[in-house]
PDB file of C-alpha atoms in Angstrom:
ATOM      1  CA  MET Y   1     297.499 119.937 108.315  1.00  0.00           C
ATOM      2  CA  THR Y   2     294.317 118.230 106.616  1.00  0.00           C
ATOM      3  CA  ARG Y   3     290.852 120.667 106.634  1.00  0.00           C
ATOM      4  CA  SER Y   4     289.035 117.473 106.739  1.00  0.00           C
ATOM      5  CA  ARG Y   5     286.704 118.799 104.025  1.00  0.00           C
ATOM      6  CA  ALA Y   6     285.763 115.917 102.106  1.00  0.00           C
ATOM      7  CA  PRO Y   7     283.166 112.637 103.484  1.00  0.00           C
ATOM      8  CA  GLU Y   8     282.139 111.737 100.613  1.00  0.00           C
ATOM      9  CA  ALA Y   9     285.197 109.017 100.149  1.00  0.00           C
ATOM     10  CA  GLY Y  10     287.730 111.828 100.775  1.00  0.00           C
ATOM     11  CA  ILE Y  11     286.134 113.434  97.163  1.00  0.00           C
ATOM     12  CA  PRO Y  12     288.031 116.768  96.957  1.00  0.00           C
ATOM     13  CA  THR Y  13     285.114 118.866  96.830  1.00  0.00           C
ATOM     14  CA  GLU Y  14     283.719 121.762  95.543  1.00  0.00           C
ATOM     15  CA  LEU Y  15     284.437 124.278  98.908  1.00  0.00           C
ATOM     16  CA  THR Y  16     288.506 122.427  98.391  1.00  0.00           C
ATOM     17  CA  ALA Y  17     288.779 123.803  94.729  1.00  0.00           C
ATOM     18  CA  THR Y  18     286.875 127.341  96.398  1.00  0.00           C
ATOM     19  CA  TYR Y  19     289.797 126.998  99.245  1.00  0.00           C
ATOM     20  CA  PHE Y  20     292.223 126.865  97.186  1.00  0.00           C
ATOM     21  CA  SER Y  21     292.707 129.338  94.251  1.00  0.00           C
ATOM     22  CA  GLN Y  22     291.561 131.761  96.603  1.00  0.00           C
ATOM     23  CA  ARG Y  23     295.270 131.140  97.779  1.00  0.00           C
ATOM     24  CA  ALA Y  24     296.930 131.062  93.890  1.00  0.00           C
ATOM     25  CA  SER Y  25     297.488 134.285  93.656  1.00  0.00           C
ATOM     26  CA  ALA Y  26     300.523 133.038  96.815  1.00  0.00           C
ATOM     27  CA  GLY Y  27     301.920 131.890  93.460  1.00  0.00           C
ATOM     28  CA  LEU Y  28     303.118 127.729  94.351  1.00  0.00           C
ATOM     29  CA  VAL Y  29     300.050 126.704  97.026  1.00  0.00           C
ATOM     30  CA  VAL Y  30     300.714 123.182  98.305  1.00  0.00           C
ATOM     31  CA  THR Y  31     297.719 120.596  99.042  1.00  0.00           C
ATOM     32  CA  GLY Y  32     297.973 118.831 102.358  1.00  0.00           C
ATOM     33  CA  SER Y  33     297.653 115.074 104.239  1.00  0.00           C
ATOM     34  CA  VAL Y  34     296.428 113.921 100.466  1.00  0.00           C
ATOM     35  CA  ALA Y  35     295.678 109.706 101.386  1.00  0.00           C
ATOM     36  CA  VAL Y  36     297.788 107.713  98.434  1.00  0.00           C
ATOM     37  CA  SER Y  37     296.062 104.463  99.509  1.00  0.00           C
ATOM     38  CA  PRO Y  38     292.318 104.356 101.930  1.00  0.00           C
ATOM     39  CA  GLU Y  39     294.574 102.299 104.022  1.00  0.00           C
ATOM     40  CA  ALA Y  40     296.775 105.513 103.838  1.00  0.00           C
ATOM     41  CA  SER Y  41     294.132 108.277 105.832  1.00  0.00           C
ATOM     42  CA  GLY Y  42     294.371 108.289 109.836  1.00  0.00           C
ATOM     43  CA  TYR Y  43     291.416 110.796 110.199  1.00  0.00           C
ATOM     44  CA  LEU Y  44     287.905 111.796 108.737  1.00  0.00           C
ATOM     45  CA  TRP Y  45     286.699 113.285 105.582  1.00  0.00           C
ATOM     46  CA  THR Y  46     290.435 113.813 104.271  1.00  0.00           C
ATOM     47  CA  GLU Y  47     291.714 113.292 101.080  1.00  0.00           C
ATOM     48  CA  GLY Y  48     292.787 110.879  98.725  1.00  0.00           C
ATOM     49  CA  ILE Y  49     294.086 110.135  95.188  1.00  0.00           C
ATOM     50  CA  HIS Y  50     294.370 106.872  94.863  1.00  0.00           C
ATOM     51  CA  SER Y  51     289.915 107.012  92.682  1.00  0.00           C
ATOM     52  CA  ALA Y  52     289.045 107.575  90.046  1.00  0.00           C
ATOM     53  CA  ARG Y  53     286.076 110.360  91.851  1.00  0.00           C
ATOM     54  CA  GLN Y  54     289.340 111.296  93.731  1.00  0.00           C
ATOM     55  CA  ILE Y  55     291.659 111.862  90.622  1.00  0.00           C
ATOM     56  CA  ALA Y  56     288.164 113.702  88.866  1.00  0.00           C
ATOM     57  CA  GLY Y  57     287.830 116.785  92.541  1.00  0.00           C
ATOM     58  CA  TRP Y  58     291.628 117.082  92.749  1.00  0.00           C
ATOM     59  CA  ARG Y  59     291.100 117.952  88.485  1.00  0.00           C
ATOM     60  CA  ARG Y  60     288.555 120.848  89.891  1.00  0.00           C
ATOM     61  CA  VAL Y  61     290.728 121.931  91.975  1.00  0.00           C
ATOM     62  CA  THR Y  62     293.935 122.217  89.575  1.00  0.00           C
ATOM     63  CA  GLU Y  63     292.025 123.762  87.333  1.00  0.00           C
ATOM     64  CA  ALA Y  64     290.158 126.448  89.419  1.00  0.00           C
ATOM     65  CA  VAL Y  65     293.733 127.056  90.788  1.00  0.00           C
ATOM     66  CA  HIS Y  66     295.428 127.633  87.267  1.00  0.00           C
ATOM     67  CA  SER Y  67     292.179 129.726  86.363  1.00  0.00           C
ATOM     68  CA  ALA Y  68     293.377 132.374  89.141  1.00  0.00           C
ATOM     69  CA  GLY Y  69     296.740 132.574  87.750  1.00  0.00           C
ATOM     70  CA  GLY Y  70     298.320 129.968  90.176  1.00  0.00           C
ATOM     71  CA  ARG Y  71     300.343 126.335  90.495  1.00  0.00           C
ATOM     72  CA  ILE Y  72     299.582 123.437  93.082  1.00  0.00           C
ATOM     73  CA  ALA Y  73     301.239 120.022  94.037  1.00  0.00           C
ATOM     74  CA  VAL Y  74     299.875 117.288  96.450  1.00  0.00           C
ATOM     75  CA  GLN Y  75     301.322 116.184  99.096  1.00  0.00           C
ATOM     76  CA  LEU Y  76     300.875 112.782  99.633  1.00  0.00           C
ATOM     77  CA  ILE Y  77     301.102 110.927 103.031  1.00  0.00           C
ATOM     78  CA  HIS Y  78     300.586 107.922 104.443  1.00  0.00           C
ATOM     79  CA  ARG Y  79     300.117 107.830 108.013  1.00  0.00           C
ATOM     80  CA  GLY Y  80     301.475 104.534 109.655  1.00  0.00           C
ATOM     81  CA  ARG Y  81     300.602 103.336 112.559  1.00  0.00           C
ATOM     82  CA  VAL Y  82     297.664 106.366 113.081  1.00  0.00           C
ATOM     83  CA  SER Y  83     296.239 104.165 110.015  1.00  0.00           C
ATOM     84  CA  HIS Y  84     296.815 100.501 111.170  1.00  0.00           C
ATOM     85  CA  SER Y  85     294.149  98.711 113.390  1.00  0.00           C
TER      86      SER Y  85
END
């Protein structure tokens, strides 16, 4: 599942950090649908983890989850045919 909340180049926002940190009490939070390359994204506004700015955004998310006492793992995805022109 993706939340489609990254309108600026797939960069996780402060809203992303808040969303996941609010769920930190689950113990382990697994993100959904994080694109591994620009070609891997098949939907608008989905997060990626293939640029320095995206990685910095995920660092903020990770720090927020850790500060709230949780752990986080990213679920990598490539949308295959959906993402191909």
